[in-house]
Tab-separated table of C-alpha atoms in Angstrom:
chain	number	residue	atom	x	y	z
A	1	UNK	CA	-14.437	58.615	21.295
A	2	UNK	CA	-15.079	62.480	18.804
A	3	UNK	CA	-18.145	64.209	20.142
A	4	UNK	CA	-20.213	66.262	18.133
A	5	UNK	CA	-21.558	65.795	14.589
A	6	UNK	CA	-17.414	65.221	14.506
A	7	UNK	CA	-18.173	61.141	14.963
A	8	UNK	CA	-18.019	59.370	12.218
A	9	UNK	CA	-19.379	56.116	10.949
A	10	UNK	CA	-19.225	53.773	7.869
A	11	UNK	CA	-22.103	51.478	7.569
A	12	UNK	CA	-21.634	48.348	4.780
A	13	UNK	CA	-24.161	46.917	3.380
A	14	UNK	CA	-27.449	49.708	1.548
A	15	UNK	CA	-30.868	47.737	2.895
A	16	UNK	CA	-33.301	48.391	4.641
A	17	UNK	CA	-30.923	48.365	8.032
A	18	UNK	CA	-27.914	49.395	6.768
A	19	UNK	CA	-30.157	52.854	5.558
A	20	UNK	CA	-32.382	53.085	8.313
A	21	UNK	CA	-29.411	52.584	11.040
A	22	UNK	CA	-27.198	55.868	8.250
A	23	UNK	CA	-30.737	57.391	8.792
A	24	UNK	CA	-31.048	57.104	12.278
A	25	UNK	CA	-27.500	58.316	13.409
A	26	UNK	CA	-27.998	61.085	11.324
A	27	UNK	CA	-30.243	62.411	14.441
A	28	UNK	CA	-27.556	62.227	16.824
A	29	UNK	CA	-25.329	63.949	14.902
A	30	UNK	CA	-23.237	61.462	12.971
A	31	UNK	CA	-21.443	61.967	9.702
A	32	UNK	CA	-22.356	58.262	8.165
A	33	UNK	CA	-20.933	56.550	5.285
A	34	UNK	CA	-23.043	54.050	3.382
A	35	UNK	CA	-21.266	51.392	1.712
A	36	UNK	CA	-23.176	49.566	-0.586
A	37	UNK	CA	-21.951	47.091	-3.203
A	38	UNK	CA	-24.274	47.022	-5.896
A	39	UNK	CA	-24.399	48.908	-8.107
A	40	UNK	CA	-27.538	50.838	-7.696
A	41	UNK	CA	-30.611	49.911	-5.813
A	42	UNK	CA	-32.817	47.748	-8.084
A	43	UNK	CA	-36.335	46.163	-7.753
A	44	UNK	CA	-37.276	43.122	-5.961
A	45	UNK	CA	-39.826	40.471	-6.490
A	46	UNK	CA	-40.755	40.453	-2.377
A	47	UNK	CA	-43.173	41.937	0.002
A	48	UNK	CA	-42.723	43.671	3.603
A	49	UNK	CA	-45.107	43.540	6.504
A	50	UNK	CA	-44.615	46.443	8.696
A	51	UNK	CA	-46.504	45.803	12.407
A	52	UNK	CA	-47.310	48.414	14.591
A	53	UNK	CA	-42.881	48.502	16.231
A	54	UNK	CA	-42.265	48.310	12.195
A	55	UNK	CA	-44.506	51.835	12.384
A	56	UNK	CA	-43.583	53.228	15.258
A	57	UNK	CA	-39.583	52.241	14.075
A	58	UNK	CA	-39.612	54.691	11.190
A	59	UNK	CA	-41.813	57.527	13.355
A	60	UNK	CA	-39.127	57.957	15.293
A	61	UNK	CA	-37.304	58.286	12.071
A	62	UNK	CA	-39.638	60.673	10.861
A	63	UNK	CA	-40.841	58.579	8.011
A	64	UNK	CA	-44.427	57.302	10.031
A	65	UNK	CA	-46.381	60.121	7.791
A	66	UNK	CA	-45.090	58.337	4.745
A	67	UNK	CA	-44.779	54.872	5.714
A	68	UNK	CA	-48.745	55.001	6.440
A	69	UNK	CA	-49.189	55.842	2.576
A	70	UNK	CA	-49.052	51.281	2.094
A	71	UNK	CA	-51.303	50.627	4.723
A	72	UNK	CA	-54.010	48.241	3.619
A	73	UNK	CA	-57.714	48.205	5.361
A	74	UNK	CA	-58.461	45.610	7.985
A	75	UNK	CA	-60.596	42.564	7.047
A	76	UNK	CA	-61.244	39.247	7.996
A	77	UNK	CA	-57.868	37.414	6.891
A	78	UNK	CA	-58.239	32.741	7.291
A	79	UNK	CA	-56.188	29.826	7.003
A	80	UNK	CA	-57.592	27.203	5.337
A	81	UNK	CA	-56.155	23.748	3.965
A	82	UNK	CA	-55.252	23.236	0.689
A	83	UNK	CA	-58.690	21.402	0.195
A	84	UNK	CA	-60.023	24.654	1.738
A	85	UNK	CA	-61.466	23.904	5.074
A	86	UNK	CA	-61.241	26.397	7.252
A	87	UNK	CA	-58.735	25.928	10.791
A	88	UNK	CA	-59.365	29.244	11.660
A	89	UNK	CA	-61.208	32.981	10.800
A	90	UNK	CA	-59.557	35.955	11.964
A	91	UNK	CA	-59.077	40.039	12.088
A	92	UNK	CA	-55.459	41.164	10.392
A	93	UNK	CA	-55.738	43.591	12.891
A	94	UNK	CA	-55.831	40.790	15.835
A	95	UNK	CA	-52.677	39.757	13.774
A	96	UNK	CA	-50.477	41.755	13.840
A	97	UNK	CA	-51.334	44.194	16.648
A	98	UNK	CA	-52.004	47.425	14.291
A	99	UNK	CA	-55.753	48.402	12.868
A	100	UNK	CA	-54.192	49.535	9.540
A	101	UNK	CA	-51.106	46.831	8.660
A	102	UNK	CA	-48.295	48.139	6.206
A	103	UNK	CA	-47.460	45.967	3.382
A	104	UNK	CA	-45.214	47.341	0.902
A	105	UNK	CA	-43.061	46.390	-1.721
A	106	UNK	CA	-38.763	46.227	0.082
A	107	UNK	CA	-37.736	48.079	-3.359
A	108	UNK	CA	-40.183	50.719	-2.314
A	109	UNK	CA	-38.873	50.603	1.445
A	110	UNK	CA	-35.570	50.950	0.405
A	111	UNK	CA	-36.585	53.703	-2.255
A	112	UNK	CA	-37.674	55.205	0.971
A	113	UNK	CA	-35.218	55.418	3.394
A	114	UNK	CA	-32.359	56.386	0.305
A	115	UNK	CA	-34.751	59.722	-0.454
A	116	UNK	CA	-34.214	60.274	3.712
A	117	UNK	CA	-30.313	60.608	2.521
A	118	UNK	CA	-28.347	63.048	1.265
A	119	UNK	CA	-27.125	61.545	-1.757
A	120	UNK	CA	-22.762	62.533	-0.839
A	121	UNK	CA	-23.715	59.153	1.973
A	122	UNK	CA	-24.828	56.944	0.114
A	123	UNK	CA	-21.943	54.866	-2.089
A	124	UNK	CA	-22.915	52.171	-4.635
A	125	UNK	CA	-21.451	49.228	-6.100
A	126	UNK	CA	-18.670	49.954	-3.549
A	127	UNK	CA	-17.133	45.933	-2.058
A	128	UNK	CA	-16.343	45.869	1.629
A	129	UNK	CA	-13.766	42.904	1.915
A	130	UNK	CA	-12.633	43.598	5.591
A	131	UNK	CA	-13.826	45.330	8.874
A	132	UNK	CA	-11.478	44.990	12.035
A	133	UNK	CA	-12.216	45.721	15.794
A	134	UNK	CA	-10.890	48.694	14.975
A	135	UNK	CA	-13.110	51.051	12.824
A	136	UNK	CA	-11.172	50.541	9.974
A	137	UNK	CA	-12.811	49.088	6.386
A	138	UNK	CA	-11.004	47.876	3.792
A	139	UNK	CA	-12.434	48.414	0.069
A	140	UNK	CA	-11.469	47.125	-3.295
A	141	UNK	CA	-10.404	50.935	-4.110
A	142	UNK	CA	-9.556	52.777	-0.423
A	143	UNK	CA	-9.240	51.565	3.216
A	144	UNK	CA	-11.003	54.009	6.401
A	145	UNK	CA	-10.976	53.840	9.717
A	146	UNK	CA	-14.463	55.472	12.414
A	147	UNK	CA	-15.873	56.292	15.355
A	148	UNK	CA	-18.485	53.287	15.296
A	149	UNK	CA	-18.672	50.596	12.180
A	150	UNK	CA	-22.698	48.836	11.759
A	151	UNK	CA	-22.297	45.860	9.978
A	152	UNK	CA	-25.506	45.537	7.850
A	153	UNK	CA	-24.380	43.676	5.395
A	154	UNK	CA	-26.359	40.961	5.482
A	155	UNK	CA	-27.081	37.376	7.248
A	156	UNK	CA	-24.243	35.987	4.850
A	157	UNK	CA	-22.598	39.065	6.514
A	158	UNK	CA	-18.711	39.923	5.706
A	159	UNK	CA	-18.040	41.771	8.749
A	160	UNK	CA	-19.790	38.807	10.745
A	161	UNK	CA	-17.921	35.940	9.382
A	162	UNK	CA	-14.916	38.194	9.971
A	163	UNK	CA	-15.328	39.415	13.722
A	164	UNK	CA	-17.756	35.768	14.426
A	165	UNK	CA	-16.252	32.724	13.191
A	166	UNK	CA	-18.306	30.535	15.306
A	167	UNK	CA	-21.016	32.863	14.455
A	168	UNK	CA	-23.355	30.474	11.680
A	169	UNK	CA	-25.861	30.690	9.442
A	170	UNK	CA	-28.873	27.988	10.307
A	171	UNK	CA	-30.230	26.435	7.199
A	172	UNK	CA	-33.450	24.731	7.961
A	173	UNK	CA	-33.922	22.988	4.740
A	174	UNK	CA	-36.950	24.649	3.611
A	175	UNK	CA	-37.851	26.345	0.415
A	176	UNK	CA	-39.180	29.743	-0.095
A	177	UNK	CA	-40.620	31.842	-2.569
A	178	UNK	CA	-41.475	35.589	-3.154
A	179	UNK	CA	-43.188	37.537	-4.782
A	180	UNK	CA	-45.923	40.951	-6.313
A	181	UNK	CA	-48.151	40.173	-8.343
A	182	UNK	CA	-49.839	42.872	-10.145
A	183	UNK	CA	-53.146	43.921	-11.741
A	184	UNK	CA	-54.646	40.941	-10.177
A	185	UNK	CA	-57.245	41.687	-7.105
A	186	UNK	CA	-58.093	38.904	-4.977
A	187	UNK	CA	-60.412	38.847	-1.803
A	188	UNK	CA	-58.326	36.078	0.047
A	189	UNK	CA	-56.496	37.321	2.897
A	190	UNK	CA	-54.214	34.632	4.996
A	191	UNK	CA	-53.102	31.106	4.843
A	192	UNK	CA	-53.381	27.933	2.886
A	193	UNK	CA	-51.850	25.140	4.316
A	194	UNK	CA	-51.554	22.220	2.734
A	195	UNK	CA	-49.337	18.614	3.732
A	196	UNK	CA	-45.752	20.278	3.167
A	197	UNK	CA	-45.946	23.710	2.168
A	198	UNK	CA	-47.428	27.022	3.145
A	199	UNK	CA	-48.410	29.820	1.465
A	200	UNK	CA	-49.289	33.118	2.291
A	201	UNK	CA	-51.592	35.481	0.142
A	202	UNK	CA	-52.299	39.702	1.377
A	203	UNK	CA	-53.301	42.261	-0.580
A	204	UNK	CA	-51.570	45.213	-1.301
A	205	UNK	CA	-52.913	48.404	-1.836
A	206	UNK	CA	-52.862	50.369	-5.963
A	207	UNK	CA	-54.482	46.188	-6.501
A	208	UNK	CA	-51.131	44.548	-5.053
A	209	UNK	CA	-50.626	40.689	-3.808
A	210	UNK	CA	-48.074	39.878	-1.873
A	211	UNK	CA	-47.688	36.416	-2.103
A	212	UNK	CA	-45.352	33.469	-0.240
A	213	UNK	CA	-44.409	29.857	-0.520
A	214	UNK	CA	-42.803	27.471	1.159
A	215	UNK	CA	-41.921	24.109	0.583
A	216	UNK	CA	-40.226	20.976	3.018
A	217	UNK	CA	-37.392	19.836	1.522
A	218	UNK	CA	-38.270	18.005	-1.740
A	219	UNK	CA	-40.558	20.162	-3.172
A	220	UNK	CA	-38.055	22.393	-5.373
A	221	UNK	CA	-40.918	25.120	-7.674
A	222	UNK	CA	-44.253	26.461	-7.749
A	223	UNK	CA	-46.088	23.505	-9.141
A	224	UNK	CA	-46.259	21.847	-6.181
A	225	UNK	CA	-49.180	24.329	-5.130
A	226	UNK	CA	-51.288	24.450	-8.342
A	227	UNK	CA	-54.028	21.999	-7.419
A	228	UNK	CA	-54.033	23.914	-3.947
A	229	UNK	CA	-57.584	26.235	-3.376
A	230	UNK	CA	-58.184	29.519	-5.519
A	231	UNK	CA	-56.866	31.601	-5.796
A	232	UNK	CA	-53.650	30.202	-5.721
A	233	UNK	CA	-52.977	29.061	-9.295
A	234	UNK	CA	-53.871	32.493	-10.569
A	235	UNK	CA	-51.546	33.988	-8.428
A	236	UNK	CA	-48.314	31.176	-9.060
A	237	UNK	CA	-49.799	31.250	-13.098
A	238	UNK	CA	-49.387	35.421	-12.796
A	239	UNK	CA	-45.724	35.056	-10.769
A	240	UNK	CA	-43.083	37.362	-12.094
A	241	UNK	CA	-39.428	38.533	-10.557
A	242	UNK	CA	-40.002	35.770	-7.613
A	243	UNK	CA	-37.656	35.997	-5.146
A	244	UNK	CA	-36.426	32.046	-4.825
A	245	UNK	CA	-33.807	30.978	-1.261
A	246	UNK	CA	-32.886	29.094	1.823
A	247	UNK	CA	-34.557	29.561	4.975
A	248	UNK	CA	-31.911	30.634	7.420
A	249	UNK	CA	-31.773	32.035	10.611
A	250	UNK	CA	-28.703	33.419	12.518
A	251	UNK	CA	-28.370	32.236	16.856
A	252	UNK	CA	-28.182	35.589	18.064
A	253	UNK	CA	-24.341	36.784	19.348
A	254	UNK	CA	-23.208	36.616	23.317
A	255	UNK	CA	-22.474	40.438	22.184
A	256	UNK	CA	-24.059	41.783	19.386
A	257	UNK	CA	-20.481	44.256	19.419
A	258	UNK	CA	-16.838	43.093	18.199
A	259	UNK	CA	-14.365	46.864	19.494
A	260	UNK	CA	-15.925	49.882	17.178
A	261	UNK	CA	-18.473	47.268	15.453
A	262	UNK	CA	-21.720	46.464	16.100
A	263	UNK	CA	-24.200	44.017	14.277
A	264	UNK	CA	-28.208	45.098	13.066
A	265	UNK	CA	-30.086	43.429	11.538
A	266	UNK	CA	-30.110	40.662	9.657
A	267	UNK	CA	-25.798	39.671	9.777
A	268	UNK	CA	-26.973	39.626	13.796
A	269	UNK	CA	-30.252	37.540	14.057
A	270	UNK	CA	-31.321	36.861	10.908
A	271	UNK	CA	-34.859	36.245	11.354
A	272	UNK	CA	-37.364	32.909	9.201
A	273	UNK	CA	-40.083	34.512	8.213
A	274	UNK	CA	-42.974	33.413	9.361
A	275	UNK	CA	-44.191	35.909	12.074
A	276	UNK	CA	-43.092	38.962	9.702
A	277	UNK	CA	-40.882	40.696	11.974
A	278	UNK	CA	-37.336	40.260	10.495
A	279	UNK	CA	-37.843	43.963	8.405
A	280	UNK	CA	-39.344	45.621	11.598
A	281	UNK	CA	-36.081	43.826	14.120
A	282	UNK	CA	-34.216	45.412	11.875
A	283	UNK	CA	-35.715	48.827	11.752
A	284	UNK	CA	-36.161	48.647	16.102
A	285	UNK	CA	-32.121	47.962	15.718
A	286	UNK	CA	-31.042	51.310	13.612
A	287	UNK	CA	-33.110	52.711	16.408
A	288	UNK	CA	-31.604	51.844	19.566
A	289	UNK	CA	-28.616	51.508	18.082
A	290	UNK	CA	-28.066	55.475	17.481
A	291	UNK	CA	-30.224	56.148	20.839
A	292	UNK	CA	-26.730	54.049	22.468
A	293	UNK	CA	-23.872	55.015	20.608
A	294	UNK	CA	-21.235	55.463	21.174
A	295	UNK	CA	-22.292	53.240	23.964
A	296	UNK	CA	-22.202	49.909	22.716
A	297	UNK	CA	-22.546	48.213	25.926
A	298	UNK	CA	-25.642	49.625	26.116
A	299	UNK	CA	-26.683	48.270	22.350
A	300	UNK	CA	-26.047	44.461	23.455
A	301	UNK	CA	-27.953	45.574	26.635
A	302	UNK	CA	-30.847	46.611	25.240
A	303	UNK	CA	-31.183	43.874	22.118
A	304	UNK	CA	-29.587	41.504	22.676
A	305	UNK	CA	-32.813	39.560	24.644
A	306	UNK	CA	-35.972	41.823	22.769
A	307	UNK	CA	-34.050	40.092	19.253
A	308	UNK	CA	-33.169	36.761	21.147
A	309	UNK	CA	-37.416	36.573	22.080
A	310	UNK	CA	-38.254	37.591	18.622
A	311	UNK	CA	-35.357	35.154	17.013
A	312	UNK	CA	-37.629	32.071	19.087
A	313	UNK	CA	-41.027	33.729	18.058
A	314	UNK	CA	-39.898	33.918	14.327
A	315	UNK	CA	-38.911	29.275	14.815
A	316	UNK	CA	-41.651	28.481	16.746
A	317	UNK	CA	-44.272	30.262	17.083
A	318	UNK	CA	-46.100	29.690	13.744
A	319	UNK	CA	-45.551	26.219	12.956
A	320	UNK	CA	-46.592	25.186	9.827
A	321	UNK	CA	-46.754	22.353	7.368
A	322	UNK	CA	-43.097	23.883	6.442
A	323	UNK	CA	-41.136	23.846	8.836
A	324	UNK	CA	-43.065	21.332	11.754
A	325	UNK	CA	-44.846	17.875	11.114
A	326	UNK	CA	-47.338	17.984	14.078
A	327	UNK	CA	-48.743	21.358	12.122
A	328	UNK	CA	-49.060	18.219	9.017
A	329	UNK	CA	-51.111	16.332	11.567
A	330	UNK	CA	-52.918	18.484	12.896
A	331	UNK	CA	-54.165	20.808	10.093
A	332	UNK	CA	-56.558	18.589	8.365
A	333	UNK	CA	-57.874	18.597	12.486
A	334	UNK	CA	-60.479	22.098	12.483
A	335	UNK	CA	-61.902	23.252	15.389
A	336	UNK	CA	-59.390	21.028	17.579
A	337	UNK	CA	-55.870	22.191	18.124
A	338	UNK	CA	-55.235	24.497	15.904
A	339	UNK	CA	-57.763	27.276	16.679
A	340	UNK	CA	-57.151	26.956	19.812
A	341	UNK	CA	-53.064	27.065	19.301
A	342	UNK	CA	-53.355	29.557	16.172
A	343	UNK	CA	-55.004	32.080	18.491
A	344	UNK	CA	-52.171	31.360	20.764
A	345	UNK	CA	-49.838	32.149	17.718
A	346	UNK	CA	-50.812	35.018	17.329
A	347	UNK	CA	-52.145	36.636	20.238
A	348	UNK	CA	-48.240	36.417	21.204
A	349	UNK	CA	-46.648	37.242	17.913
A	350	UNK	CA	-49.202	41.032	18.651
A	351	UNK	CA	-47.769	41.278	22.507
A	352	UNK	CA	-44.538	40.877	20.945
A	353	UNK	CA	-45.136	44.028	18.410
A	354	UNK	CA	-47.125	46.368	20.912
A	355	UNK	CA	-44.258	46.517	24.101
A	356	UNK	CA	-41.715	47.943	21.893
A	357	UNK	CA	-41.515	51.454	22.422
A	358	UNK	CA	-38.820	53.200	20.120
A	359	UNK	CA	-35.937	54.563	22.437
A	360	UNK	CA	-35.556	58.514	22.110
A	361	UNK	CA	-32.623	59.812	19.793
A	362	UNK	CA	-31.173	62.948	21.187
A	363	UNK	CA	-28.509	64.751	18.831
A	364	UNK	CA	-24.900	65.506	19.840
A	365	UNK	CA	-25.427	62.892	23.111
A	366	UNK	CA	-21.789	61.281	23.708
A	367	UNK	CA	-23.500	58.335	25.795
A	368	UNK	CA	-26.396	56.897	26.198
């Protein structure tokens, strides 16, 4: 590969992982081109949680000060049953490993990342049809060859389906709804558990509230949650721009690399959303790839164990009524197993967030 700033990277996907990787690679001296199939970066109804590792990754990208504008004060949160019985109380800082958790809309994070890139780097309205191990990217209108191709096109990645055909999306059967409520303040923070579903409620800066709900198979709409404790009914009645999707994950492959192509974010290891780490792990990928490239073997060696651990932790570290039958049985038994287990889960999640340190991104270095 070429040395210095003439090295060229093509990035497939203009989501969080793709844009962050573009910023990181530019810091390392690469010329980057981002291909995003959407004609513009629109508003999405979902919120994002950034624990300390995600904030550390954005610090490495030079965006830490701006992301901290979205911090929320530390406070007491709870896990309650749908009938109002408290299973556990905890500090947000204890659960998230940081005394000022960041909560923001996905669209706000995307806008922050877009602003950090020159406009000529981003090509919107361009659908990528094929990616080759040789570094070739084919779109509807052109074909280009790159020294590095970054597949950051999400859980349904075209690049992954073509180059990792045995790696498929695994569906859990759980349905999730996510939205942000504007102008309806709530004092409640935490989760609410019912027999077959659960909800998360987290107040955001500027009078907004991030809400998500998840239901086991057979729970097809938000009516299931409508008679739960306050403020659940109000938050459902105020829901707008709801993002609904089936909860699925992508098993971590043996190698995150094929030839000149590297996977990042959901394309590599889509996580189930229960520990709020999907965005942060994608940001970790971005920083690590830029620190390693063009040594892609080093990237896989660094990221695969971490991705495997975070994937397992997301699936099994916090069983809830929507994902685990044991949680349905134990949820009403306040003071017994749930409190002890959930505190263990919180400590495990905190350790996972605080043990990652961003590698140094050095401009013009041709190997890790």
